[in-house]
Amino acid sequence: MSLRNDIHSAFDDIAPSTLGLPERVLHSARADHRSRTARFVRLRAPMSLVAVTLLIALVAGVLIGGHVLQDWNTLRNASQGNQLHKSDFSSQLAELEARPLNLPTLSAFDPCPAIGRNQIGFDYGAGPVYVDGELGGKTAWGQYWTVLYLISPGVSGPVLVRGRDLKGDGMVVFIGDYASGAVVGTDGPAGPISEHRAELVLRAGDPRSGGASTAFGSFEVIQGIARGWSGCLGLQIDGPTFTETITTTSFVSS
Amino acid sequence: MQQVADVKPSSTLPVSETTFADLLRPLIDPGFRLALAMLHDAQAAEDAVQEASFIAWRKLGRMHDQGRLRPWFLGIVANKCRNARRNKWSAGVTLGVPDVLPVPSPEERTLRGADLRRAIARLDYDDRLVVVLYFYVDMPLDELAAVTRSSAGAARARLYRAINKLRPGVAIEEALR
């Protein structure tokens, strides 16, 4: 064997799988970049200027957004009738939503059954869905996280995520493009007021997520829970052929 | 060697998240391989690549020749590996070559591989870097020289010296195959 082959085999022997590594690195880099950008804005822009800019953006957004929404709804309604796969997706989602939420209910004195970092290297999950999370800030309402959901290669169809405090009544709420289900509140963790939704719906295998038969699909989500939560929460992740439960623990700060 | 990440280019262009992800994604695996071979620790290697990605985003807008992206990014990873070793020293952790390397492997039975890893770990940082880049990351000498901020000739000379340390009895031509 050549020295090159010897070195390759020597290090390949100790190299762990790098499955999901690019997604983890890019997710953390994005979060780092956003936090730096936010700090930069806070330092450089006077608050009054920021407030006026936000107000103008809000008004313009309402005016323009109304038209866009109207057009989009028209387009959506027109295309819905002849797209059979959309109704397939909807019926599959309805089936997932009909599944009961089977998360454990714990007393205040029970230990939180938090699961550890998995072998692939993501924070949580036994597959086919994995979760990496980072603290995303607090408001008067509660705590938020920026969470990256990663869906294993080969999974397709809707993936439904619901969650709640395992030692209390608080439910996990979702904000953004993938948030779905009932509106259960509003808050403004990222500036403008956003709706809190009770469900998260991910479209596994969607090429826009990077998902494919050989690559992880990744979905960045803001999720949160109201103040007073116990520090122990559970997520139930339902897909067409699986149900996965993730329990996590976190320090609760006031 | 000069540290690549310390180079201060002139102006900065904004880089979108999508552009950054598209550019960096193919470099993460070679970055990890480099860091793993330099540090012999998978978690430390991932940390080095992660920290390198933070720096890369901040400085990517200053990169005017994106054709040199790979040596530029691997140079940042290499600096992170150097710093990781320094940090370990300052924390009082012995970095002498352990009998059993810290990365668990079911194939540790391959004594030859373990011996070779140990021998590479005994090389000084700069020698180890050129060996890993050339033989494990499969980087050509001109790119390797860009990572180490040296001339191609100097990089080649360093590589030959390192090969001699690793395989004293082996002809350079044979080792370079």
PDB file of N, CA and C in Angstrom, chain A residues 205-246:
ATOM      1  N   GLY A 205     -39.052  15.706   2.281  1.00  0.00           N
ATOM      2  CA  GLY A 205     -38.726  15.417   0.886  1.00  0.00           C
ATOM      3  C   GLY A 205     -38.849  16.620  -0.020  1.00  0.00           C
ATOM      4  N   ASP A 206     -39.304  17.760   0.532  1.00  0.00           N
ATOM      5  CA  ASP A 206     -39.418  18.972  -0.278  1.00  0.00           C
ATOM      6  C   ASP A 206     -38.008  19.429  -0.688  1.00  0.00           C
ATOM      7  N   PRO A 207     -37.746  19.521  -1.980  1.00  0.00           N
ATOM      8  CA  PRO A 207     -36.398  19.912  -2.410  1.00  0.00           C
ATOM      9  C   PRO A 207     -35.965  21.261  -1.856  1.00  0.00           C
ATOM     10  N   ARG A 208     -36.927  22.150  -1.538  1.00  0.00           N
ATOM     11  CA  ARG A 208     -36.549  23.459  -0.996  1.00  0.00           C
ATOM     12  C   ARG A 208     -35.921  23.342   0.379  1.00  0.00           C
ATOM     13  N   SER A 209     -36.193  22.235   1.063  1.00  0.00           N
ATOM     14  CA  SER A 209     -35.590  22.022   2.376  1.00  0.00           C
ATOM     15  C   SER A 209     -34.240  21.344   2.253  1.00  0.00           C
ATOM     16  N   GLY A 210     -33.844  21.015   1.031  1.00  0.00           N
ATOM     17  CA  GLY A 210     -32.599  20.268   0.847  1.00  0.00           C
ATOM     18  C   GLY A 210     -32.825  18.777   0.969  1.00  0.00           C
ATOM     19  N   GLY A 211     -34.043  18.376   1.315  1.00  0.00           N
ATOM     20  CA  GLY A 211     -34.343  16.961   1.526  1.00  0.00           C
ATOM     21  C   GLY A 211     -34.380  16.207   0.203  1.00  0.00           C
ATOM     22  N   ALA A 212     -33.845  15.017   0.210  1.00  0.00           N
ATOM     23  CA  ALA A 212     -33.853  14.182  -0.988  1.00  0.00           C
ATOM     24  C   ALA A 212     -33.671  12.744  -0.534  1.00  0.00           C
ATOM     25  N   SER A 213     -33.563  11.854  -1.489  1.00  0.00           N
ATOM     26  CA  SER A 213     -33.412  10.452  -1.119  1.00  0.00           C
ATOM     27  C   SER A 213     -32.068  10.209  -0.447  1.00  0.00           C
ATOM     28  N   THR A 214     -31.130  11.131  -0.626  1.00  0.00           N
ATOM     29  CA  THR A 214     -29.800  10.917  -0.039  1.00  0.00           C
ATOM     30  C   THR A 214     -29.372  12.021   0.926  1.00  0.00           C
ATOM     31  N   ALA A 215     -30.227  13.023   1.142  1.00  0.00           N
ATOM     32  CA  ALA A 215     -29.788  14.153   1.978  1.00  0.00           C
ATOM     33  C   ALA A 215     -30.852  14.511   3.016  1.00  0.00           C
ATOM     34  N   PHE A 216     -30.408  15.025   4.139  1.00  0.00           N
ATOM     35  CA  PHE A 216     -31.322  15.485   5.170  1.00  0.00           C
ATOM     36  C   PHE A 216     -32.084  16.712   4.687  1.00  0.00           C
ATOM     37  N   GLY A 217     -33.380  16.756   4.996  1.00  0.00           N
ATOM     38  CA  GLY A 217     -34.141  17.984   4.814  1.00  0.00           C
ATOM     39  C   GLY A 217     -34.019  18.795   6.092  1.00  0.00           C
ATOM     40  N   SER A 218     -33.808  20.096   5.977  1.00  0.00           N
ATOM     41  CA  SER A 218     -33.668  20.894   7.196  1.00  0.00           C
ATOM     42  C   SER A 218     -34.683  22.039   7.204  1.00  0.00           C
ATOM     43  N   PHE A 219     -35.273  22.269   8.349  1.00  0.00           N
ATOM     44  CA  PHE A 219     -36.333  23.274   8.510  1.00  0.00           C
ATOM     45  C   PHE A 219     -36.015  24.086   9.757  1.00  0.00           C
ATOM     46  N   GLU A 220     -35.814  25.371   9.588  1.00  0.00           N
ATOM     47  CA  GLU A 220     -35.525  26.215  10.751  1.00  0.00           C
ATOM     48  C   GLU A 220     -36.818  26.834  11.260  1.00  0.00           C
ATOM     49  N   VAL A 221     -37.024  26.746  12.547  1.00  0.00           N
ATOM     50  CA  VAL A 221     -38.315  27.077  13.141  1.00  0.00           C
ATOM     51  C   VAL A 221     -38.083  27.872  14.426  1.00  0.00           C
ATOM     52  N   ILE A 222     -38.994  28.806  14.706  1.00  0.00           N
ATOM     53  CA  ILE A 222     -38.991  29.432  16.031  1.00  0.00           C
ATOM     54  C   ILE A 222     -40.108  28.788  16.831  1.00  0.00           C
ATOM     55  N   GLN A 223     -39.796  28.272  17.980  1.00  0.00           N
ATOM     56  CA  GLN A 223     -40.838  27.728  18.838  1.00  0.00           C
ATOM     57  C   GLN A 223     -40.640  28.248  20.258  1.00  0.00           C
ATOM     58  N   GLY A 224     -41.720  28.222  21.016  1.00  0.00           N
ATOM     59  CA  GLY A 224     -41.642  28.802  22.349  1.00  0.00           C
ATOM     60  C   GLY A 224     -42.642  28.185  23.302  1.00  0.00           C
ATOM     61  N   ILE A 225     -42.534  28.607  24.539  1.00  0.00           N
ATOM     62  CA  ILE A 225     -43.482  28.153  25.560  1.00  0.00           C
ATOM     63  C   ILE A 225     -43.649  29.290  26.573  1.00  0.00           C
ATOM     64  N   ALA A 226     -44.857  29.390  27.130  1.00  0.00           N
ATOM     65  CA  ALA A 226     -45.159  30.518  28.007  1.00  0.00           C
ATOM     66  C   ALA A 226     -44.403  30.418  29.329  1.00  0.00           C
ATOM     67  N   ARG A 227     -44.168  31.583  29.923  1.00  0.00           N
ATOM     68  CA  ARG A 227     -43.541  31.649  31.250  1.00  0.00           C
ATOM     69  C   ARG A 227     -44.260  30.722  32.218  1.00  0.00           C
ATOM     70  N   GLY A 228     -43.494  30.209  33.181  1.00  0.00           N
ATOM     71  CA  GLY A 228     -44.082  29.334  34.182  1.00  0.00           C
ATOM     72  C   GLY A 228     -43.944  27.869  33.839  1.00  0.00           C
ATOM     73  N   TRP A 229     -43.333  27.589  32.697  1.00  0.00           N
ATOM     74  CA  TRP A 229     -43.177  26.170  32.341  1.00  0.00           C
ATOM     75  C   TRP A 229     -42.152  25.522  33.267  1.00  0.00           C
ATOM     76  N   SER A 230     -42.196  24.194  33.308  1.00  0.00           N
ATOM     77  CA  SER A 230     -41.433  23.476  34.334  1.00  0.00           C
ATOM     78  C   SER A 230     -39.967  23.267  33.990  1.00  0.00           C
ATOM     79  N   GLY A 231     -39.615  23.409  32.720  1.00  0.00           N
ATOM     80  CA  GLY A 231     -38.248  23.079  32.309  1.00  0.00           C
ATOM     81  C   GLY A 231     -38.166  21.703  31.684  1.00  0.00           C
ATOM     82  N   CYS A 232     -39.288  21.006  31.608  1.00  0.00           N
ATOM     83  CA  CYS A 232     -39.304  19.650  31.051  1.00  0.00           C
ATOM     84  C   CYS A 232     -40.403  19.604  29.993  1.00  0.00           C
ATOM     85  N   LEU A 233     -40.045  19.465  28.751  1.00  0.00           N
ATOM     86  CA  LEU A 233     -41.100  19.443  27.729  1.00  0.00           C
ATOM     87  C   LEU A 233     -40.929  18.266  26.776  1.00  0.00           C
ATOM     88  N   GLY A 234     -42.042  17.943  26.150  1.00  0.00           N
ATOM     89  CA  GLY A 234     -42.044  16.806  25.233  1.00  0.00           C
ATOM     90  C   GLY A 234     -42.560  17.227  23.867  1.00  0.00           C
ATOM     91  N   LEU A 235     -42.030  16.590  22.844  1.00  0.00           N
ATOM     92  CA  LEU A 235     -42.499  16.812  21.477  1.00  0.00           C
ATOM     93  C   LEU A 235     -42.925  15.465  20.902  1.00  0.00           C
ATOM     94  N   GLN A 236     -44.060  15.456  20.260  1.00  0.00           N
ATOM     95  CA  GLN A 236     -44.479  14.260  19.532  1.00  0.00           C
ATOM     96  C   GLN A 236     -44.400  14.582  18.043  1.00  0.00           C
ATOM     97  N   ILE A 237     -43.664  13.749  17.336  1.00  0.00           N
ATOM     98  CA  ILE A 237     -43.444  13.972  15.902  1.00  0.00           C
ATOM     99  C   ILE A 237     -44.079  12.816  15.149  1.00  0.00           C
ATOM    100  N   ASP A 238     -45.112  13.142  14.391  1.00  0.00           N
ATOM    101  CA  ASP A 238     -45.827  12.110  13.636  1.00  0.00           C
ATOM    102  C   ASP A 238     -45.550  12.245  12.148  1.00  0.00           C
ATOM    103  N   GLY A 239     -45.221  11.144  11.540  1.00  0.00           N
ATOM    104  CA  GLY A 239     -45.073  11.088  10.089  1.00  0.00           C
ATOM    105  C   GLY A 239     -45.929   9.964   9.558  1.00  0.00           C
ATOM    106  N   PRO A 240     -46.033   9.832   8.246  1.00  0.00           N
ATOM    107  CA  PRO A 240     -46.914   8.816   7.670  1.00  0.00           C
ATOM    108  C   PRO A 240     -46.627   7.401   8.182  1.00  0.00           C
ATOM    109  N   THR A 241     -45.361   7.108   8.476  1.00  0.00           N
ATOM    110  CA  THR A 241     -45.025   5.730   8.878  1.00  0.00           C
ATOM    111  C   THR A 241     -44.357   5.660  10.247  1.00  0.00           C
ATOM    112  N   PHE A 242     -44.406   6.720  11.014  1.00  0.00           N
ATOM    113  CA  PHE A 242     -43.707   6.680  12.306  1.00  0.00           C
ATOM    114  C   PHE A 242     -44.311   7.679  13.285  1.00  0.00           C
ATOM    115  N   THR A 243     -44.077   7.424  14.559  1.00  0.00           N
ATOM    116  CA  THR A 243     -44.321   8.413  15.613  1.00  0.00           C
ATOM    117  C   THR A 243     -43.078   8.436  16.485  1.00  0.00           C
ATOM    118  N   GLU A 244     -42.559   9.613  16.718  1.00  0.00           N
ATOM    119  CA  GLU A 244     -41.315   9.749  17.489  1.00  0.00           C
ATOM    120  C   GLU A 244     -41.572  10.720  18.636  1.00  0.00           C
ATOM    121  N   THR A 245     -41.052  10.396  19.797  1.00  0.00           N
ATOM    122  CA  THR A 245     -41.228  11.281  20.950  1.00  0.00           C
ATOM    123  C   THR A 245     -39.867  11.801  21.408  1.00  0.00           C
ATOM    124  N   ILE A 246     -39.794  13.085  21.666  1.00  0.00           N
ATOM    125  CA  ILE A 246     -38.559  13.688  22.165  1.00  0.00           C
ATOM    126  C   ILE A 246     -38.882  14.410  23.459  1.00  0.00           C
TER     127      ILE A 246
END
